[in-house]
Short mmCIF file of C-alpha atoms in Angstrom, two decimals:
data_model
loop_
_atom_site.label_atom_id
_atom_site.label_comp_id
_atom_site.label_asym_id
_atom_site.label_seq_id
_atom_site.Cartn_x
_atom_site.Cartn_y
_atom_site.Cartn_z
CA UNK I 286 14.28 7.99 -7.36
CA UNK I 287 14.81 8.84 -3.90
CA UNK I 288 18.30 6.81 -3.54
CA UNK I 289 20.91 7.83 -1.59
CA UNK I 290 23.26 10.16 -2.74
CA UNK I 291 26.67 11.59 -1.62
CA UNK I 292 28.62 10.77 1.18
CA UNK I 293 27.07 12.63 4.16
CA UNK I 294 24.07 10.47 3.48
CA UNK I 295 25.57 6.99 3.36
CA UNK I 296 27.65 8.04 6.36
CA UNK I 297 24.67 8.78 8.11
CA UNK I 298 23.09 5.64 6.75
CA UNK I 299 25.57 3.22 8.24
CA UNK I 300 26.03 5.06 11.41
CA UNK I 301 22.61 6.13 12.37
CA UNK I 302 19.47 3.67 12.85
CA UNK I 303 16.89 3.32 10.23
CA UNK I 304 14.93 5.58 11.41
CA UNK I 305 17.59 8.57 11.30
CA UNK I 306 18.03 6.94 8.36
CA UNK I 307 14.70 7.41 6.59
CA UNK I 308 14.92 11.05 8.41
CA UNK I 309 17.51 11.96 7.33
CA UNK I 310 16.53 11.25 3.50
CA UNK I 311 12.77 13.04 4.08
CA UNK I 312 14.78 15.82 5.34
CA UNK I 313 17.49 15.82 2.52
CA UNK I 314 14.43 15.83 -0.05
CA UNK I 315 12.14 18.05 1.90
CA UNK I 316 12.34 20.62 -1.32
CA UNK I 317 12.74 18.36 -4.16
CA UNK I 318 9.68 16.59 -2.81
CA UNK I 319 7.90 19.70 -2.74
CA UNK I 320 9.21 20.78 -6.29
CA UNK I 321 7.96 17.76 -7.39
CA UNK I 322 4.10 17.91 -6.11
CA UNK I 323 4.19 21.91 -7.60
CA UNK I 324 5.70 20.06 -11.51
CA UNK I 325 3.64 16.99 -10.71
CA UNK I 326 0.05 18.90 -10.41
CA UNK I 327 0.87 21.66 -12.97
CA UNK I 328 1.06 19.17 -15.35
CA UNK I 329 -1.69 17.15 -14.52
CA UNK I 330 -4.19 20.02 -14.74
CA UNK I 331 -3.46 19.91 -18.34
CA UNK I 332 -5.27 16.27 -18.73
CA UNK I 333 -7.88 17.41 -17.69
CA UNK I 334 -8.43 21.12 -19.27
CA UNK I 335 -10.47 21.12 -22.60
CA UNK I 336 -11.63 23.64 -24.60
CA UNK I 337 -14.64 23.20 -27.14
CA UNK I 338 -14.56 19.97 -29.71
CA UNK I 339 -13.42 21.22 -33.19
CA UNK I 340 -11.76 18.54 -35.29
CA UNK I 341 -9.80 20.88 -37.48
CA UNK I 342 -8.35 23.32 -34.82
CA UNK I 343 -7.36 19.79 -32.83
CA UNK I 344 -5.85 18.72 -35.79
CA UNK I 345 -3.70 21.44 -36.08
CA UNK I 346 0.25 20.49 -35.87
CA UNK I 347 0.61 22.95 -33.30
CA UNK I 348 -2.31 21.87 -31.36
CA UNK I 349 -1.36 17.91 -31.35
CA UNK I 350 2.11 18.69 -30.35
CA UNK I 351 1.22 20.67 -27.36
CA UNK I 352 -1.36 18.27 -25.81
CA UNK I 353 0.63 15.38 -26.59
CA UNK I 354 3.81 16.71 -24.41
CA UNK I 355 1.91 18.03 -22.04
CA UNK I 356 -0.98 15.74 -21.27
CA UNK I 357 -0.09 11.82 -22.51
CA UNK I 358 4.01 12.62 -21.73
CA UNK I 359 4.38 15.04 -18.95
CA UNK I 360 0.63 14.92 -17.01
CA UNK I 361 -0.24 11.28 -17.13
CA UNK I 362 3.43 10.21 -15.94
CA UNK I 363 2.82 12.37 -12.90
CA UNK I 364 0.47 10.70 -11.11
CA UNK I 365 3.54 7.80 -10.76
CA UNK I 366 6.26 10.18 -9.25
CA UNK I 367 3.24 11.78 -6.80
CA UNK I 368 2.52 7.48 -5.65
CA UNK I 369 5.89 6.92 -5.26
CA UNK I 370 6.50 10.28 -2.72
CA UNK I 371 3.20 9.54 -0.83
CA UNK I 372 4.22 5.19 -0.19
CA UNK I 373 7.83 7.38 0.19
CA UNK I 374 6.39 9.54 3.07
CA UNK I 375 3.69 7.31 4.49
CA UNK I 376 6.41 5.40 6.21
CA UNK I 377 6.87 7.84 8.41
CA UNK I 378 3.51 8.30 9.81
CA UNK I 379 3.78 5.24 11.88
CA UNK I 380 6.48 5.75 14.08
CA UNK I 381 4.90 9.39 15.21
CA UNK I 382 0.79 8.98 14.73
CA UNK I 383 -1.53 6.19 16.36
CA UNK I 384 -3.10 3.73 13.13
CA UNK I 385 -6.24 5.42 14.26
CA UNK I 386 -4.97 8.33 14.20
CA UNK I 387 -3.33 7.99 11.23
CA UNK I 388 -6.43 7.02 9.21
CA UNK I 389 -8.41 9.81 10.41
CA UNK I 390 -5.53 12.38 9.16
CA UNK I 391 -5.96 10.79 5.92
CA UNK I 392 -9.23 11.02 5.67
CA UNK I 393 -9.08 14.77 6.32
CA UNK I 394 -6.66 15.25 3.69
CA UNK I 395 -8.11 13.07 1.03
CA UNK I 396 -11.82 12.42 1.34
CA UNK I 397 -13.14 15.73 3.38
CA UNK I 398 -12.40 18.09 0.31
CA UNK I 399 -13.17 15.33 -2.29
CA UNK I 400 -16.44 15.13 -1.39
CA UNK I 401 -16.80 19.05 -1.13
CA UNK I 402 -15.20 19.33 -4.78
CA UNK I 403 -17.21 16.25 -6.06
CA UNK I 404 -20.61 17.87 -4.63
CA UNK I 405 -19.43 21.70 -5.79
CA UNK I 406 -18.74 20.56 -8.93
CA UNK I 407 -21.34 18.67 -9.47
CA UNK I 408 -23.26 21.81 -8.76
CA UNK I 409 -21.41 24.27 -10.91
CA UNK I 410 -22.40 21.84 -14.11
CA UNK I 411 -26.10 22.14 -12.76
CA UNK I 412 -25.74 26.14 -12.89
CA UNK I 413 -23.87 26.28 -16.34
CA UNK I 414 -25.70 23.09 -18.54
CA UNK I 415 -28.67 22.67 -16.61
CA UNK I 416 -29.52 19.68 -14.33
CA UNK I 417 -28.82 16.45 -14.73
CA UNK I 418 -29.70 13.32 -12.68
CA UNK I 419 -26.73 12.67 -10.50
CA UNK I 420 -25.26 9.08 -9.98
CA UNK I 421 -23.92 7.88 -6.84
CA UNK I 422 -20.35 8.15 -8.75
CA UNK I 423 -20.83 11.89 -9.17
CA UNK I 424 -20.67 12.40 -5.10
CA UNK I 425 -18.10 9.90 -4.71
CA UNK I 426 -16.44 7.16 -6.75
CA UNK I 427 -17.51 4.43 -5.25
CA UNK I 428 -17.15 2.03 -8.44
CA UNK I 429 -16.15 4.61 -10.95
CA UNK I 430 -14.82 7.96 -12.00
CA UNK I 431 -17.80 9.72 -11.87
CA UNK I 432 -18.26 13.65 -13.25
CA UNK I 433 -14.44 14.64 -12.22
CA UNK I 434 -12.33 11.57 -12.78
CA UNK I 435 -9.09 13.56 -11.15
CA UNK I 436 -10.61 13.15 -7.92
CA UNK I 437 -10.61 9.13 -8.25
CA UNK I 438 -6.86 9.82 -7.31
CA UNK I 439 -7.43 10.78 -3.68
CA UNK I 440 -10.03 8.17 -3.69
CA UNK I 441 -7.37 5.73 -4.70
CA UNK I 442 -4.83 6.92 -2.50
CA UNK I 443 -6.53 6.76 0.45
CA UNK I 444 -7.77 2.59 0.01
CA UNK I 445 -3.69 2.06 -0.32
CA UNK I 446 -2.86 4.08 2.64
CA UNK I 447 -5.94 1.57 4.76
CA UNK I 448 -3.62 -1.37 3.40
CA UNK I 449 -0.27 0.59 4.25
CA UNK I 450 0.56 -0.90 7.27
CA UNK I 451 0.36 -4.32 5.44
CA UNK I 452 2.16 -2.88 2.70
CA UNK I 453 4.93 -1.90 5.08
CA UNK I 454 5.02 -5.10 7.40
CA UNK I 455 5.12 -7.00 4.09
CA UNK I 456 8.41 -4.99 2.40
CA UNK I 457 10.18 -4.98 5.92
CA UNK I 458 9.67 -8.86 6.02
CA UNK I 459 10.13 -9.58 2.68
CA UNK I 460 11.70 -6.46 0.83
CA UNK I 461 11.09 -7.71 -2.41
CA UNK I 462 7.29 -8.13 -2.40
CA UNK I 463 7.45 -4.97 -3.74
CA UNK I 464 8.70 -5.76 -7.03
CA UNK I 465 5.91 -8.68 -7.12
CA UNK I 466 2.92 -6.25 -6.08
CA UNK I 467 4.34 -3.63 -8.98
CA UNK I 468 4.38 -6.46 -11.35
CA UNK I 469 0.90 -8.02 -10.22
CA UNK I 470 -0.41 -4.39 -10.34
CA UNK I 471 0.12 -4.16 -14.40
CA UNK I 472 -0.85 -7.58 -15.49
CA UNK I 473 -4.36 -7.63 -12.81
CA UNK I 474 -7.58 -5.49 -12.41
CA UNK I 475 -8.35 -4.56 -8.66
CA UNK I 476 -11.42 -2.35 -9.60
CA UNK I 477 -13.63 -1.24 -8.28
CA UNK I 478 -11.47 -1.68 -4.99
CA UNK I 479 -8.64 0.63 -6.74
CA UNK I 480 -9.84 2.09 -9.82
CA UNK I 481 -6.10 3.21 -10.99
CA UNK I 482 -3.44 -0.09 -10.01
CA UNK I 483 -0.73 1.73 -10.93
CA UNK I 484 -1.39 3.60 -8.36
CA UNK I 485 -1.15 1.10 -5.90
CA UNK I 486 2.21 -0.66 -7.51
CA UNK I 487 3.75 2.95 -7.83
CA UNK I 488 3.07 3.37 -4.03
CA UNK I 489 4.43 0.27 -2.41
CA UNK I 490 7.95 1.09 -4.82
CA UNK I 491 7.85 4.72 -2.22
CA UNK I 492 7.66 2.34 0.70
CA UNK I 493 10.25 0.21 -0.52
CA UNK I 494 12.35 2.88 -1.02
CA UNK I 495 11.53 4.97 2.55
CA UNK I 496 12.50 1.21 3.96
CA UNK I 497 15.62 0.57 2.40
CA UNK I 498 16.76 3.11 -0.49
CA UNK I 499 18.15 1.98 -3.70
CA UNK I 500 22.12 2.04 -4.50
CA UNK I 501 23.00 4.92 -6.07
CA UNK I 502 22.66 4.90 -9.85
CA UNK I 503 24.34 7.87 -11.34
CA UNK I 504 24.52 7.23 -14.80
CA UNK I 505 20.48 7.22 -14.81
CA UNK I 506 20.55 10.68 -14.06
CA UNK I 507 21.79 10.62 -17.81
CA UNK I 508 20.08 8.04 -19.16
CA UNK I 509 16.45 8.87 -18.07
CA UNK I 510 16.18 12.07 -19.52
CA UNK I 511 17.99 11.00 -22.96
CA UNK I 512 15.09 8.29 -23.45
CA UNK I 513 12.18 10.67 -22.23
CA UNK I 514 13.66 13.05 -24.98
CA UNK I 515 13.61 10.20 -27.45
CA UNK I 516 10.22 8.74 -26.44
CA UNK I 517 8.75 12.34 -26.91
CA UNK I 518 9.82 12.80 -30.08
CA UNK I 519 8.54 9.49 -31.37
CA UNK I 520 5.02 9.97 -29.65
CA UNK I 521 5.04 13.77 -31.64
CA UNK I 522 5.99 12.53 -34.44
CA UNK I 523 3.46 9.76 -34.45
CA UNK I 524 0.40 11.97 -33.43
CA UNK I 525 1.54 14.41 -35.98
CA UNK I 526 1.64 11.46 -38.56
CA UNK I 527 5.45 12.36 -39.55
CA UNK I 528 6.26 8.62 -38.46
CA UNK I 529 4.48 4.83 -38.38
CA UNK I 530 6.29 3.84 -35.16
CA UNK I 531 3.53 3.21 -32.09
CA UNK I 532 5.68 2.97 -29.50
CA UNK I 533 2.49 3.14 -27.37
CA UNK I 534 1.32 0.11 -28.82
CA UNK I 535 4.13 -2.39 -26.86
CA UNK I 536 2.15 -4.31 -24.28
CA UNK I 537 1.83 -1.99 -20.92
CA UNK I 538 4.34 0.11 -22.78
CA UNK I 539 2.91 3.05 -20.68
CA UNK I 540 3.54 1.29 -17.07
CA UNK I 541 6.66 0.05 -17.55
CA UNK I 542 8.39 2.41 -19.88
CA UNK I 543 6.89 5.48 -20.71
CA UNK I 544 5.81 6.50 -17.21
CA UNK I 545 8.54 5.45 -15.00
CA UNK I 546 11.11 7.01 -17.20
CA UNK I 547 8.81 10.15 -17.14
CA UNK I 548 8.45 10.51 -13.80
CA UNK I 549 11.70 10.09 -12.84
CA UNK I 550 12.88 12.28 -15.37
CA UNK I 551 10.22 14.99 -13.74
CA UNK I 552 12.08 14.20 -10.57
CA UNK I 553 15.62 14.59 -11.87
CA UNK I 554 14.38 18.01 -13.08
CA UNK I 555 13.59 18.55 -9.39
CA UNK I 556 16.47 17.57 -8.13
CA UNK I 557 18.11 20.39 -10.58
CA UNK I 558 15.82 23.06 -9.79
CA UNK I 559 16.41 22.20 -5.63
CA UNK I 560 20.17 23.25 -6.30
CA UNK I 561 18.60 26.94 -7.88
CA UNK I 562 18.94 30.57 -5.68
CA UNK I 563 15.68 31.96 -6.93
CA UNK I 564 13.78 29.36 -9.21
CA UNK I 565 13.09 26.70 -5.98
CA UNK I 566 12.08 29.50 -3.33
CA UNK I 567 9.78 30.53 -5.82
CA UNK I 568 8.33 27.57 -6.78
CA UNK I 569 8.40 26.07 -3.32
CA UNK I 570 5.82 29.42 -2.55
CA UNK I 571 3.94 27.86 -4.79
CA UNK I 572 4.25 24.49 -3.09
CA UNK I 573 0.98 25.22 0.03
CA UNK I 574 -1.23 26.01 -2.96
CA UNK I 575 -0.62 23.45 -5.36
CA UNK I 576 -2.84 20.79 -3.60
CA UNK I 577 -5.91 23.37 -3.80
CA UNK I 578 -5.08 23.33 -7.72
CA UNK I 579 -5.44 19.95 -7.95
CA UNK I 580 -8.90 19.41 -6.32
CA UNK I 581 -10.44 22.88 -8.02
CA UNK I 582 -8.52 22.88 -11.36
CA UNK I 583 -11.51 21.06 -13.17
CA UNK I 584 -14.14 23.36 -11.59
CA UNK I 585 -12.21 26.62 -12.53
CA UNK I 586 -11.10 24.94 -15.89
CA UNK I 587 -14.76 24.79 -17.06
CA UNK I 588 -15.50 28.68 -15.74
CA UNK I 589 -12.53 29.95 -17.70
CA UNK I 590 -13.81 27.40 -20.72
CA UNK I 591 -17.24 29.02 -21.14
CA UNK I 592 -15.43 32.77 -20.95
CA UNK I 593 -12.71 31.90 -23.76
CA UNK I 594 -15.15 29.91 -26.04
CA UNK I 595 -17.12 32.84 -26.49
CA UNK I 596 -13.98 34.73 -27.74
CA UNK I 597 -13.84 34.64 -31.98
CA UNK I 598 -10.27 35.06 -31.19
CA UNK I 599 -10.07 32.21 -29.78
CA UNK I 600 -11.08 30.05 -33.12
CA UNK I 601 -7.37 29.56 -34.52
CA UNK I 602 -4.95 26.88 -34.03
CA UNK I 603 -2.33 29.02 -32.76
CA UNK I 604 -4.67 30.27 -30.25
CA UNK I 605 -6.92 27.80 -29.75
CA UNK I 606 -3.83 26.33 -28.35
CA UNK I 607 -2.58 28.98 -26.37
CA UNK I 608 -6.20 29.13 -24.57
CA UNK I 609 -5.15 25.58 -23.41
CA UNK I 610 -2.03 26.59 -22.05
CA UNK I 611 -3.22 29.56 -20.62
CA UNK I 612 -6.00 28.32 -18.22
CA UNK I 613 -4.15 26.07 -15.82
CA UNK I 614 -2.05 29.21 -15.08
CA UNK I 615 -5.61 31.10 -14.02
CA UNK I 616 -6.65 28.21 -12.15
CA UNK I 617 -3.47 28.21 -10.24
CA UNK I 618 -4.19 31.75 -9.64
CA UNK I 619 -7.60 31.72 -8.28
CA UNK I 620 -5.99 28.26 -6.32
CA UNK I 621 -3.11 30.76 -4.44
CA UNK I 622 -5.96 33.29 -3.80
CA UNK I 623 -8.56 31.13 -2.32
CA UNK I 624 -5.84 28.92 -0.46
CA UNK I 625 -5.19 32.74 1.11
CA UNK I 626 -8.38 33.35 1.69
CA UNK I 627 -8.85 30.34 3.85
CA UNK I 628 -6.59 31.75 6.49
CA UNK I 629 -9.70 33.72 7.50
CA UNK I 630 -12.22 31.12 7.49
CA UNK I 631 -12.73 28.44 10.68
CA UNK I 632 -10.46 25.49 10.15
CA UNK I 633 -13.18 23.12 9.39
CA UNK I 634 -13.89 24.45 6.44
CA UNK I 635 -10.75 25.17 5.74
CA UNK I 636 -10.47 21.06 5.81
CA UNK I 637 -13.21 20.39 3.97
CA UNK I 638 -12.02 22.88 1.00
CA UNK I 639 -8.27 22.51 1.14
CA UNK I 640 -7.57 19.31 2.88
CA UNK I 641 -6.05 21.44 5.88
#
């Protein structure tokens, strides 16, 4: 992930300071980075998009091998690759913002429009099931996930970024705390101070590698994908009950398998797509919207929901399915329109809806 590559890079590398250094690499994955957040949050809204409960339509082979590539494979292994680009990126902050500074940025970014998408949403239930005594959770999530458990992410996010610049002092001093705080992360519960610890153990790897970046490792451009293949077909294959091989079962199988070689797989892709004439420009248009999708994709999710559910097409496996696949596309829609929108509205709303 995020290694060096080619020679203009580790000519620049050993010629330059390490701070060219590390700009030189933010620079040299400005697009891929992007590429990544628009893949990474795409696939993430499908974890959380549900249609009604039926147990035979969700039985359905078609149904089971849909979700399971898109939400357990693709949409839980994102929230990895997006912790390793924002300990990748935080680095940088430092050497150009004030630690008070700094902070407050964050908290812009991460905990202005979570509390405005916590509190809207919370509202939006109200309007379409009736009301329901909130918990403290369901504002913010103080100890846990509360109504929209997505959210927990920024949440998450920003307590690592308040310990950043002791993450940082510690992987400069001694680089390979990293690998210990990854490790400690799996095997140790940090909640309700982090509610997610991979999150934190997938960020401090970013700041490793902003600090000092990996030797290049070609042949896992090869490798990665050929086991995320293989470890897709074998999850399938046991959901669909074609096979009695829980992979899923190994001990932390999911943190130390499954998602890394996901999520670097998902960033391969984006290394690909970087190298495109017309896919990455249009995907990169995408990119100023995508963050809008992820704080609003639950809200519009359950709008959409009620419409489709009261659709007797929509009562078939086939389409049942397609539903599913079909709504995250809306909500990015009504996330590009809005996010347009905003450019008429005073910026501090504009913060408190969209982060910026």
């Amino acid at each position: 992930m995020l290694i060096a590559q080619g020679k203009p890079l580790t000519y620049a590398a050993a010629q330059a300071t390490a701070s060219e250094s590390y700009q030189a690499r933010v620079a040299h994955y400005s697009t891929t980075i992007k590429l990544c957040r628009v893949l990474c949050i795409f696939f993430m809204t499908y974890v959380h998009i549900h249609l009604f409960k039926d147990p035979e339509l969700q039985s359905s082979a078609v149904y089971l091998t849909v979700t399971t590539f898109l939400r357990d494979i693709m949409g839980r292994s994102s929230v990895p690759l997006l912790s390793v680009i924002s300990g990748f990126l935080v680095v940088g902050y430092f050497g150009r913002k004030s630690l008070s500074r700094f902070y407050y940025g964050r908290m812009q970014v991460l905990i202005y429009p979570l509390l405005f998408w916590k509190i809207a949403g919370l509202l939006l239930v109200m309007v379409m099931d009736g009301w329901r005594t909130p918990t403290l959770n369901n504002f913010f999530p103080l100890t846990g996930h509360g109504g929209y458990p997505h959210l927990t992410f920024l949440r998450d996010i920003f307590i690592v970024c308040l310990l950043s610049p002791l993450l940082v002092w510690l992987v400069r001093r001694f680089y390979f705390s990293f690998l210990i705080i990854f490790i400690v992360c799996i095997y140790t519960d940090f909640s309700p101070i982090i509610l997610r610890n991979q999150i934190l153990g997938f960020f401090v790897l970013g700041v490793a590698i902003a600090i000092k970046p990996f030797p290049p490792m070609p042949i896992l451009k090869y490798l990665a994908p050929l086991a995320f293949v293989g470890i897709s077909i074998l999850l399938i294959l046991f959901k669909l009950e074609l096979t009695t091989i829980d992979i899923k079962a190994l001990p932390h199988f999911d943190d130390l398998v499954l998602r890394p070689i996901c999520a670097y797989t998902i960033f391969v892709v984006a290394l690909e797509i970087a190298k495109t004439k017309h896919l990455a420009p249009a995907l990169v248009w995408l990119e100023p919207a995508v963050y809008l999708l992820f704080l609003s994709h639950f809200a519009f999710g359950n709008v959409f929901k009620g419409l489709f559910t009261n659709l007797p097409v929509v009562y078939t496996p086939t389409s049942y399915t397609a539903v599913i696949l079909i709504i995250p596309v809306l909500c990015f829609g009504a996330a590009i329109i809005i996010k347009r929108l905003l450019h008429f509205v005073p910026k501090t709303l504009s913060i408190w809806v969209a982060g910026k």
